[in-house]
mmCIF file of C-alpha atoms and ligand atoms in Angstrom:
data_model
loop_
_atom_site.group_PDB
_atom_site.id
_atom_site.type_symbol
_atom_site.label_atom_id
_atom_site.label_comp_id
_atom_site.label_asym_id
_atom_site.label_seq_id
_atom_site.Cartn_x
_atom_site.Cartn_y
_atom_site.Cartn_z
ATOM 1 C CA UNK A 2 7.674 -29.017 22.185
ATOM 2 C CA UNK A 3 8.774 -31.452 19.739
ATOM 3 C CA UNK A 4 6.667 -30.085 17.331
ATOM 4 C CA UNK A 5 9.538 -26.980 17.029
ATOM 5 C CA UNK A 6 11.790 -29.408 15.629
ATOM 6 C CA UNK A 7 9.856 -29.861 12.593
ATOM 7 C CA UNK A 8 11.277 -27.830 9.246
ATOM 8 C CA UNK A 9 7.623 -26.697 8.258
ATOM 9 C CA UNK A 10 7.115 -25.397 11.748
ATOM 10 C CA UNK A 11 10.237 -23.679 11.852
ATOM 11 C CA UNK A 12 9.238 -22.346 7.867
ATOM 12 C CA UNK A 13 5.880 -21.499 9.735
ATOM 13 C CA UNK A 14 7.199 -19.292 12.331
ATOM 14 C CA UNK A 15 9.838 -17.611 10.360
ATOM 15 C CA UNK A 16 6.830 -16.398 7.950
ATOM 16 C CA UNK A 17 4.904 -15.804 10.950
ATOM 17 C CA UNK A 18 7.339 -13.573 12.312
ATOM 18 C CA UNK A 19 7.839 -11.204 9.238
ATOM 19 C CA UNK A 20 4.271 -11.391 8.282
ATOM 20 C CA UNK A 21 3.413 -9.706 11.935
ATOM 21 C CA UNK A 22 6.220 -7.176 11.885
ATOM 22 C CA UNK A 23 5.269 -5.814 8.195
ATOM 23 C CA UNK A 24 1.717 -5.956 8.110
ATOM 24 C CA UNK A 25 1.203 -3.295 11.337
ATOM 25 C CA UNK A 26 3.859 -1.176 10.236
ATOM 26 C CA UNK A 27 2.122 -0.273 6.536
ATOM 27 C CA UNK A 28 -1.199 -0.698 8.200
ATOM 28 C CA UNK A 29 -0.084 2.135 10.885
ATOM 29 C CA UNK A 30 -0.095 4.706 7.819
ATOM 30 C CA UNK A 31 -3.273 2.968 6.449
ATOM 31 C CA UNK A 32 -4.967 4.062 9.975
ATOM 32 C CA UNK A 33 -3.848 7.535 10.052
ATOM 33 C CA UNK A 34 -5.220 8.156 6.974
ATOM 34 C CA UNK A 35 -8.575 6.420 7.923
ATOM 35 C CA UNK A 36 -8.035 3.952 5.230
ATOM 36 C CA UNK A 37 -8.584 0.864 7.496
ATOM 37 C CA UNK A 38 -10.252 -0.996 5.047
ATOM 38 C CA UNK A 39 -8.397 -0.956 1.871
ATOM 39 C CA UNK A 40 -6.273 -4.285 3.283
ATOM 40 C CA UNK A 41 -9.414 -5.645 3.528
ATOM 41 C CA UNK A 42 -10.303 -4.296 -0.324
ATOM 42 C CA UNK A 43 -6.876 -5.801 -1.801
ATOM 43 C CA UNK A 44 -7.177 -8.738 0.014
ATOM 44 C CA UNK A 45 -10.564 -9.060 -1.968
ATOM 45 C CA UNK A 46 -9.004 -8.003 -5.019
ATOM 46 C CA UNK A 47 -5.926 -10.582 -4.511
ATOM 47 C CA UNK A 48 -8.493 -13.168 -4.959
ATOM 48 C CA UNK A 49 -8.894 -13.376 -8.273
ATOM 49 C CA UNK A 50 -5.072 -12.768 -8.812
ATOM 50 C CA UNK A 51 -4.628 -16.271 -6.910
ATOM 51 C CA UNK A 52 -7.085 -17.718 -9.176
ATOM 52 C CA UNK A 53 -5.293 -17.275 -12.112
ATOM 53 C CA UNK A 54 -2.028 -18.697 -10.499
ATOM 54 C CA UNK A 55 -4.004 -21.527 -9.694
ATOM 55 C CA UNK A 56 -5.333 -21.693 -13.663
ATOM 56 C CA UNK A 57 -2.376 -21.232 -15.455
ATOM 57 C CA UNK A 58 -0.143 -22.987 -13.078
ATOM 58 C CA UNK A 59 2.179 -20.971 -12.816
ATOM 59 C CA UNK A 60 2.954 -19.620 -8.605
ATOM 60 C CA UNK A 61 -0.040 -17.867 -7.001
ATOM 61 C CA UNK A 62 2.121 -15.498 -4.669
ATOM 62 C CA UNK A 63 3.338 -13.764 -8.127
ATOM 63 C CA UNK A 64 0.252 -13.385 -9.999
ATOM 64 C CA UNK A 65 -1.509 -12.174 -6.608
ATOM 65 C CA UNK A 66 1.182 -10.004 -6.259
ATOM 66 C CA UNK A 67 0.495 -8.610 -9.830
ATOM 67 C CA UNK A 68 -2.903 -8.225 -9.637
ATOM 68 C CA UNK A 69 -2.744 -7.188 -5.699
ATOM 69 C CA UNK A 70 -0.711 -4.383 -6.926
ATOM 70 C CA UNK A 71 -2.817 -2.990 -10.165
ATOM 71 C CA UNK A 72 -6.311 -3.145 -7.151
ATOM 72 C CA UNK A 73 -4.177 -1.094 -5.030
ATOM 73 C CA UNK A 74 -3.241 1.611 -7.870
ATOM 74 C CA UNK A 75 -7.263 1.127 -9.221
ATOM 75 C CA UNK A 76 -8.292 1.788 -5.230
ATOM 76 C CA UNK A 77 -5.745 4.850 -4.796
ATOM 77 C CA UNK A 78 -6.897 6.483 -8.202
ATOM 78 C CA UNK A 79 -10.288 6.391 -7.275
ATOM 79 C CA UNK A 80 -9.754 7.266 -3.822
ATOM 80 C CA UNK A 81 -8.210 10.716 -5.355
ATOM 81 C CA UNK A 82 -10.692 11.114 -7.696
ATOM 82 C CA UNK A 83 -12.495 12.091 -4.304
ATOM 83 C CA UNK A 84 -15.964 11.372 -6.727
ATOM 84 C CA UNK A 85 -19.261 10.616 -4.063
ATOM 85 C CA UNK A 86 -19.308 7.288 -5.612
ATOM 86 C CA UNK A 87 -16.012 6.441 -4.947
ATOM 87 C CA UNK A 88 -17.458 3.948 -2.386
ATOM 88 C CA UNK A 89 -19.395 2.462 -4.813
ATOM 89 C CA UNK A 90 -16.617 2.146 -7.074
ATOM 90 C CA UNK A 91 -14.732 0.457 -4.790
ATOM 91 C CA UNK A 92 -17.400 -2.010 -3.823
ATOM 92 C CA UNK A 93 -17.672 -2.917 -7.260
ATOM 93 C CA UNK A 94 -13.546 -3.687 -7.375
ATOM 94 C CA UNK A 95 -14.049 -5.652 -4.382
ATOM 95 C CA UNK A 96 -16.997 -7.676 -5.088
ATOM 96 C CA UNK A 97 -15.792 -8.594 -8.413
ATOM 97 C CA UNK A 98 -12.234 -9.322 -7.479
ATOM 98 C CA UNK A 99 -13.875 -11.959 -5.018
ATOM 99 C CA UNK A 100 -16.279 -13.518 -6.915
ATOM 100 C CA UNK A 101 -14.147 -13.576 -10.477
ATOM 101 C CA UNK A 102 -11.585 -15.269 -7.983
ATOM 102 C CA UNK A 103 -14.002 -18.163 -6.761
ATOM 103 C CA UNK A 104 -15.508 -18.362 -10.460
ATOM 104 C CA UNK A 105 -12.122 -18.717 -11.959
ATOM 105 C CA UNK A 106 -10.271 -21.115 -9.658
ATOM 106 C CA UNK A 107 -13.813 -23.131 -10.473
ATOM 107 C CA UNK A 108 -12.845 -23.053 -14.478
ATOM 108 C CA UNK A 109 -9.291 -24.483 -13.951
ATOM 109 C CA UNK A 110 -11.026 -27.461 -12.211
ATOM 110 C CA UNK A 111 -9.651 -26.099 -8.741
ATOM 111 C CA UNK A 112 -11.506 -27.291 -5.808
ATOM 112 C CA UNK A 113 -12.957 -24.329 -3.478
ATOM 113 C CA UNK A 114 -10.339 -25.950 -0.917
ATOM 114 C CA UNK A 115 -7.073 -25.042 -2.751
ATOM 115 C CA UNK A 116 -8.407 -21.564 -2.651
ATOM 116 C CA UNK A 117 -9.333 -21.580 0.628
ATOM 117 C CA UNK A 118 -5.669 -22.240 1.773
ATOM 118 C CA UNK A 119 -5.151 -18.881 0.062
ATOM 119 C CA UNK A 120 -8.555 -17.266 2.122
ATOM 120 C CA UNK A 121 -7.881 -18.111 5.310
ATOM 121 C CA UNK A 122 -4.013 -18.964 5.600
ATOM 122 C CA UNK A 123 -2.266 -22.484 5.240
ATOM 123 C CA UNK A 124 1.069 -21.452 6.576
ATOM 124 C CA UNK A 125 2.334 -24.849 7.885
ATOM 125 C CA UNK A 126 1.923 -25.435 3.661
ATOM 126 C CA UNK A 127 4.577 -23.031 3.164
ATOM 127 C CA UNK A 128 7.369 -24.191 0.848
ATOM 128 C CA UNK A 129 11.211 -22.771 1.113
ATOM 129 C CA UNK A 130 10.533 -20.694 -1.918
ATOM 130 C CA UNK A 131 7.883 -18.875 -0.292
ATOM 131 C CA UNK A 132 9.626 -18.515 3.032
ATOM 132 C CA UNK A 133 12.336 -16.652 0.901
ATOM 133 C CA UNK A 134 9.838 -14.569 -0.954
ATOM 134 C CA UNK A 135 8.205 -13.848 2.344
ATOM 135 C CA UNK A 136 11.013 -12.342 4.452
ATOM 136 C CA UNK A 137 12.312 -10.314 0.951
ATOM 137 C CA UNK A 138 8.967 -8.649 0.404
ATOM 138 C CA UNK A 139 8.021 -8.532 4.332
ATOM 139 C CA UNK A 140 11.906 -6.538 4.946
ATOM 140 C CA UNK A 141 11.387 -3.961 1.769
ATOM 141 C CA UNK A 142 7.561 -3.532 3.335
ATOM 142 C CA UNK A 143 9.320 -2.775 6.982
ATOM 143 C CA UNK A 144 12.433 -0.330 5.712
ATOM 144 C CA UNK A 145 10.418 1.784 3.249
ATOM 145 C CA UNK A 146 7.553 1.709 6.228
ATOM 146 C CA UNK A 147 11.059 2.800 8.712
ATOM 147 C CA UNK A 148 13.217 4.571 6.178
ATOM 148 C CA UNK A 149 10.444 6.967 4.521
ATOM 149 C CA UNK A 150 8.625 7.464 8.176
ATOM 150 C CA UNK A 151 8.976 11.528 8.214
ATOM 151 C CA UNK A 152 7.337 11.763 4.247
ATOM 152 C CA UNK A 153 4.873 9.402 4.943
ATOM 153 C CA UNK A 154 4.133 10.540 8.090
ATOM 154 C CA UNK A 155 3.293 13.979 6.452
ATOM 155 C CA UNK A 156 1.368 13.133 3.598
ATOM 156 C CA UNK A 157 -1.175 10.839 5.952
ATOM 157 C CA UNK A 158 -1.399 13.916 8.555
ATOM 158 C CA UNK A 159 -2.188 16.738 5.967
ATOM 159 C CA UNK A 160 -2.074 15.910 2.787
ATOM 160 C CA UNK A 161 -2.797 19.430 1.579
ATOM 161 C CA UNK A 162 0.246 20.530 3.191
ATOM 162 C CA UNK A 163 2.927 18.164 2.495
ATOM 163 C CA UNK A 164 2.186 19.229 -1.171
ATOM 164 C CA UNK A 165 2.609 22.924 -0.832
ATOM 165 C CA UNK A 166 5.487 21.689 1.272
ATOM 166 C CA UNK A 167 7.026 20.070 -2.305
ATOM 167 C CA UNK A 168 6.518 16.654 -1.280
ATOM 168 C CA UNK A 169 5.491 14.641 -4.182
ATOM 169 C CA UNK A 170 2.441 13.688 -2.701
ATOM 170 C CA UNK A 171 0.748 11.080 -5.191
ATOM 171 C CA UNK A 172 4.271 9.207 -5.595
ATOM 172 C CA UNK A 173 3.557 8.916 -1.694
ATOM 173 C CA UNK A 174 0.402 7.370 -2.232
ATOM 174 C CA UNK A 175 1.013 5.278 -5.000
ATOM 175 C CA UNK A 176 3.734 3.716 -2.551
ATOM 176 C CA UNK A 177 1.981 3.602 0.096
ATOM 177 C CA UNK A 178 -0.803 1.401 -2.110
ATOM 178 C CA UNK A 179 1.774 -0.391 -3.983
ATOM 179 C CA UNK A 180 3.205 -1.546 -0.114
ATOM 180 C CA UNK A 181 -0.053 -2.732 1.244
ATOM 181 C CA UNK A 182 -0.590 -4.768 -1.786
ATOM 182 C CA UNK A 183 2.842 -6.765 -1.198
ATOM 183 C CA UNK A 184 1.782 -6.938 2.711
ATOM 184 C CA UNK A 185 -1.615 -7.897 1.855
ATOM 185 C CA UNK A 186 0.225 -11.302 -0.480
ATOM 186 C CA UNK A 187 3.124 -11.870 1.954
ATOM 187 C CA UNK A 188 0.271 -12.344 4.883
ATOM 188 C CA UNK A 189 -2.237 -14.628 2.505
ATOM 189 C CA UNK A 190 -0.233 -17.512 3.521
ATOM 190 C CA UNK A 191 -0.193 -16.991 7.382
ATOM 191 C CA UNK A 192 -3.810 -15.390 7.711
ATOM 192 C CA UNK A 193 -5.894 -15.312 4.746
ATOM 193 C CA UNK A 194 -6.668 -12.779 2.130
ATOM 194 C CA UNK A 195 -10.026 -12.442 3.859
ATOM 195 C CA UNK A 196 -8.034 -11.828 7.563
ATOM 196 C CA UNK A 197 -5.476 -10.153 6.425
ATOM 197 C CA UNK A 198 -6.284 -6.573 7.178
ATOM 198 C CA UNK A 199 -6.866 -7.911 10.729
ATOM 199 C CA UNK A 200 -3.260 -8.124 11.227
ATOM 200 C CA UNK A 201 -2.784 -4.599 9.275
ATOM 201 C CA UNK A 202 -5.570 -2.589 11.460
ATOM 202 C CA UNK A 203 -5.654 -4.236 15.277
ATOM 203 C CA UNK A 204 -2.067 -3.860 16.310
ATOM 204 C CA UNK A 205 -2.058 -0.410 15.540
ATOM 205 C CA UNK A 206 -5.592 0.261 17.047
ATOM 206 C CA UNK A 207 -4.126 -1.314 20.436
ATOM 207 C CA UNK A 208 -0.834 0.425 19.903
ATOM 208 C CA UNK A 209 -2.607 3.494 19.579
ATOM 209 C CA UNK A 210 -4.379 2.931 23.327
ATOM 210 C CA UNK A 211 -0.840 2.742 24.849
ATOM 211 C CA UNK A 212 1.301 5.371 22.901
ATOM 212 C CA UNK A 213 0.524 8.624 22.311
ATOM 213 C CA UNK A 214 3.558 9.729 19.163
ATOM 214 C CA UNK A 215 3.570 8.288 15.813
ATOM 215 C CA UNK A 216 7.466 6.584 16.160
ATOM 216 C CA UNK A 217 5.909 4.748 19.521
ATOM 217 C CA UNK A 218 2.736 3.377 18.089
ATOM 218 C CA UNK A 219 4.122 1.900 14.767
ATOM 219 C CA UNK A 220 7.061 0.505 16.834
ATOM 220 C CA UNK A 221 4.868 -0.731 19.135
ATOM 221 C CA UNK A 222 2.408 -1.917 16.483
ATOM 222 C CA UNK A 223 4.787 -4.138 14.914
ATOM 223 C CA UNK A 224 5.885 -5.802 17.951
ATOM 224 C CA UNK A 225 2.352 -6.353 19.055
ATOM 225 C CA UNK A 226 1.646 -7.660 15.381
ATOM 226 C CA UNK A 227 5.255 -10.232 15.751
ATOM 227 C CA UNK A 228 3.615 -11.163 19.023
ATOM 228 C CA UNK A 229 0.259 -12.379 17.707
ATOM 229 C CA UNK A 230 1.553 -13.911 14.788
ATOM 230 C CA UNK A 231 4.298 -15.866 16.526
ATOM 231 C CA UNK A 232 1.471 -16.612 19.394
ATOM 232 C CA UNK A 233 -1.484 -17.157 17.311
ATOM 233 C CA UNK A 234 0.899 -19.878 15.683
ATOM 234 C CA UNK A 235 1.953 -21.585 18.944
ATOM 235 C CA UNK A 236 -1.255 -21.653 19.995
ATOM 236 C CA UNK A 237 -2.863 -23.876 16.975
ATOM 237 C CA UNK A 238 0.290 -25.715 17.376
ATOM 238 C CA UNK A 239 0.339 -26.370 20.522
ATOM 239 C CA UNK A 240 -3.505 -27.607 20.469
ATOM 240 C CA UNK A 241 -2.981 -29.564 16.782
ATOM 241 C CA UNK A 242 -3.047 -32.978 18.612
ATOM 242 C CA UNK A 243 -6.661 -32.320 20.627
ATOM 243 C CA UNK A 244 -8.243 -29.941 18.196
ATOM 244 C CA UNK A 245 -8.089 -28.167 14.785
ATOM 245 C CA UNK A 246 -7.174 -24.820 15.673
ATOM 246 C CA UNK A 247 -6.253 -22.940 11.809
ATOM 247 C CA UNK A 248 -3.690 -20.663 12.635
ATOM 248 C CA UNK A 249 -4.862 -17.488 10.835
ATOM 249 C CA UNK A 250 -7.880 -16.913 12.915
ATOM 250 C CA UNK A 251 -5.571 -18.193 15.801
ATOM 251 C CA UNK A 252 -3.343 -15.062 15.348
ATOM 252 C CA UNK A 253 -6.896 -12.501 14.663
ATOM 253 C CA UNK A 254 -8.293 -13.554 17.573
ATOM 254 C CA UNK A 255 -5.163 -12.965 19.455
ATOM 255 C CA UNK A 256 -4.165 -9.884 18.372
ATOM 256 C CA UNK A 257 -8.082 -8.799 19.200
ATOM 257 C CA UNK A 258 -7.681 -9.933 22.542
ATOM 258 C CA UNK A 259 -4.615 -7.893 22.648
ATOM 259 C CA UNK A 260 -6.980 -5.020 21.670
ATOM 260 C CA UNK A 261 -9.419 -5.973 24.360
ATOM 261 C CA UNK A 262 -6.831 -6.038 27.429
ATOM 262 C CA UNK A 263 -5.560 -2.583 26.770
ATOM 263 C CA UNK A 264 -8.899 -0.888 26.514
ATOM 264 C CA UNK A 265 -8.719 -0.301 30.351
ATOM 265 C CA UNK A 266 -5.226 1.079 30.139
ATOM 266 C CA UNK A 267 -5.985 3.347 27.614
ATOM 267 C CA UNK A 268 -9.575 4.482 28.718
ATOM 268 C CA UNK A 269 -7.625 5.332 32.173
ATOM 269 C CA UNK A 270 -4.420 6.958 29.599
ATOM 270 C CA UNK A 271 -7.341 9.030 28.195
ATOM 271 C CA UNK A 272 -8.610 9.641 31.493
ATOM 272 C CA UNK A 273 -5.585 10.595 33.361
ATOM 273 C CA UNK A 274 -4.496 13.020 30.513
ATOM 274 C CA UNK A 275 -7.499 14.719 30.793
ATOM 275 C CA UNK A 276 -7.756 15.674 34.490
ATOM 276 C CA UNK A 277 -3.485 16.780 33.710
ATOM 277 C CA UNK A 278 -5.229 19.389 31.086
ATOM 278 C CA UNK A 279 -8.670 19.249 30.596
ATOM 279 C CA UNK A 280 -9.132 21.632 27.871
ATOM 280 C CA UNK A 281 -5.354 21.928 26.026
ATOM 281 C CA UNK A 282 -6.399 18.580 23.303
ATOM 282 C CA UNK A 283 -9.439 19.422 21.920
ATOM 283 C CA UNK A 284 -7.716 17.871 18.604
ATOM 284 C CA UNK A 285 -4.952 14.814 19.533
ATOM 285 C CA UNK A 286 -5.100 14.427 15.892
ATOM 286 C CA UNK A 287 -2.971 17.927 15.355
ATOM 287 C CA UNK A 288 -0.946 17.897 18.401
ATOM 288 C CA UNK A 289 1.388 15.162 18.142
ATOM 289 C CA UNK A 290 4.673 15.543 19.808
ATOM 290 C CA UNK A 291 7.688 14.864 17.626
ATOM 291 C CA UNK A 292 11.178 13.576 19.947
ATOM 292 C CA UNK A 293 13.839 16.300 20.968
ATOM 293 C CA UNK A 294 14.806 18.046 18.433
ATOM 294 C CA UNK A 295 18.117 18.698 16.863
ATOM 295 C CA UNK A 296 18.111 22.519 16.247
ATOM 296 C CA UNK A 297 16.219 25.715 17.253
ATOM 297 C CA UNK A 298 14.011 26.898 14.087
ATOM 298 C CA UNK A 299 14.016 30.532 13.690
ATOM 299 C CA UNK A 300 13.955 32.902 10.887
ATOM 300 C CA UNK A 301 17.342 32.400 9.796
ATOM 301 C CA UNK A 302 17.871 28.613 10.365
ATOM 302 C CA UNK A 303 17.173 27.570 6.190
ATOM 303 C CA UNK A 304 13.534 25.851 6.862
ATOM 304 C CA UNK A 305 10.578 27.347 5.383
ATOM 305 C CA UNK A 306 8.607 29.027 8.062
ATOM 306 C CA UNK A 307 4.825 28.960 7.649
ATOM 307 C CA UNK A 308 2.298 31.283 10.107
ATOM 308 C CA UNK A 309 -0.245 28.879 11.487
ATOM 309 C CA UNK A 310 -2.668 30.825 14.015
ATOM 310 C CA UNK A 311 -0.645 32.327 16.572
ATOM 311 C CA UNK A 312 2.650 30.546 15.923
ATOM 312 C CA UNK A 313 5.261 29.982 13.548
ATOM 313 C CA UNK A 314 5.614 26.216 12.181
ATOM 314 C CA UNK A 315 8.650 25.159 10.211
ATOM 315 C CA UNK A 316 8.922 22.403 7.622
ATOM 316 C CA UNK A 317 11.314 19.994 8.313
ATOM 317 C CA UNK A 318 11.917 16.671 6.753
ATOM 318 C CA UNK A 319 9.182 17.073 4.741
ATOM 319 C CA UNK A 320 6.470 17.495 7.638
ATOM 320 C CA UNK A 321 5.862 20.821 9.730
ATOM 321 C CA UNK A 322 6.198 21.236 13.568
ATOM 322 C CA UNK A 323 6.515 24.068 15.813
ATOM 323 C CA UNK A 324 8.128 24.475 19.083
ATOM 324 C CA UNK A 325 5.803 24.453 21.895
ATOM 325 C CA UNK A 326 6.998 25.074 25.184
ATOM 326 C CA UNK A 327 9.690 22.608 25.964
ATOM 327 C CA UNK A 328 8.790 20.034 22.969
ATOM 328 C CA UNK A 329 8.332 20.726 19.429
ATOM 329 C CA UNK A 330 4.788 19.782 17.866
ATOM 330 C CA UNK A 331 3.446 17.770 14.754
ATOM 331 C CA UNK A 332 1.199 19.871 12.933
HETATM 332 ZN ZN1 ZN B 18 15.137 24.915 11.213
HETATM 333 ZN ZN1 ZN B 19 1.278 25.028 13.915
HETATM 334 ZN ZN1 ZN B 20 12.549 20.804 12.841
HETATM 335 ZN ZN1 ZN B 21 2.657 20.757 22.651
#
């Protein structure tokens, strides 16, 4: 265990550490919104913008950031366009934002290897500075992902809604973007641009197999993600002095084995929820239960009320629930 005494290990695990907890809990809206992949897109993207750190010199983690950001914003605006070759479109962004990355860091007489560091994590390379850029970025990823929970919440369940609601909606988004794009550079050091929406997607999917409301999964999601990271780390560490184990994939294939041991506690969750009430969730999706709640709704209680089949469904905190028997419902 000597190896814990070492500054860069102790630099390694800090940025392991906030890497894991921020990169679920943006990723857990990314999900719900069936946007799995656009950490993957970015991370594409955030190629070339580490490319032209490398060319001009100047710190890769900014101009990644930069150019992280704008692929993000270019990726939400054409997502909204909502245009049948959106797809396209975005295959385009990708594809170019990796290969303009490898061509570049080429030009500035950058061997493929310094890039790779960038591709597939380096984090026992981390330096102080990026340890403190790291846990800055990774904390204003976690409290916006905390703080603006009920909005965001609302927008990625029905988007339609949470604008006639008066939520402004494409702000939402463009944050929402704007946040994976810093998670997607904060993680490039620990796992890899090209890994990176690993971390953002897997957590959540196993989080998901456990926990049935929103609050659970992404809390559970980002300790599952701290848990890989922090293991995935330990692990390569640990085995440094028989084998080279790189970290990033260390902490993927972690977190998927994470995924693959709570299949059979889910697939028996599923199962034992069904035989409790075989026909009441024909749609989880629209039945997610919110905590106890504060207040009994009713027509003179200030929310808007909103008729929604054979109930009555109040907006709240910018999303819309109903009571339900005993509980009150997302919808
Ligand atoms: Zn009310
Ligand atoms: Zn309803
Ligand atoms: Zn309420
Ligand atoms: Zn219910």
């Amino acid at each position: 265990m000597d190896l814990f005494s070492y500054a860069f290990m102790q630099r390694a695990l800090i940025a392991a550490l906030f890497t894991g907890l921020a990169a679920p809990a943006i990723g857990t809206y990314l999900v719900q919104r069936r946007m799995a992949l656009m950490g993957d897109g970015i991370g594409h993207v955030a190629v070339t913008g580490v490319a032209l750190g490398l060319l001009t010199g100047t710190s890769p983690t900014w101009t990644a950031v930069a150019v992280a950001i704008l692929g993000a914003v270019a990726i939400e605006l054409v997502r909204e366009l909502g245009h049948t070759n959106g797809d396209v479109a975005l295959a385009l962004l990708f594809y170019g934002g990796l290969a303009g990355g490898v061509l570049i860091s080429g030009l500035g007489g950058n061997s493929t290897a310094r890039l790779q560091e960038y591709l597939f994590g380096a984090i026992t390379t981390i330096a102080v500075a990026d340890i403190l850029v790291t846990m800055v970025l990774a904390a204003v990823v976690v409290l916006c992902a905390i703080g603006l929970a009920p909005q965001l919440f609302a927008i990625a369940h029905d988007q339609e809604f949470a604008r006639v609601a008066g939520l402004r909606v494409r702000a939402y988004n463009l944050l929402v973007a704007v946040l994976a794009a810093v998670t997607v550079t904060v993680a490039m050091r620990t796992v890899g641009l090209l890994l990176v929406a690993a971390l953002m997607v897997v957590p959540v999917a196993t989080a998901q197999q456990l926990s049935r409301t929103f609050r659970t999964t992404l809390a559970a999601a980002m300790v599952l993600g701290a848990a890989a990271s922090v293991g995935g780390l330990t692990v390569s560490a640990l085995l440094s002095s028989t084998a080279t184990v790189a970290p990033g994939p260390a902490i993927v294939l972690l977190s998927l084995a994470g995924f693959v041991a709570t299949w059979p506690v889910g697939a028996w969750l599923r199962h034992r929820a069904r035989l409790r009430a075989p026909f009441v969730e024909l749609d989880p999706a629209t039945h997610e239960e919110t905590d106890p709640h504060p207040h009994d709704h009713g027509p003179a209680c200030g929310h808007v009320a909103v008729e929604h089949g054979d109930h009555v469904d109040y907006v709240h905190d910018g999303h819309r629930h109903a009571a339900h028997g005993r509980h009150y419902d997302e919808h």
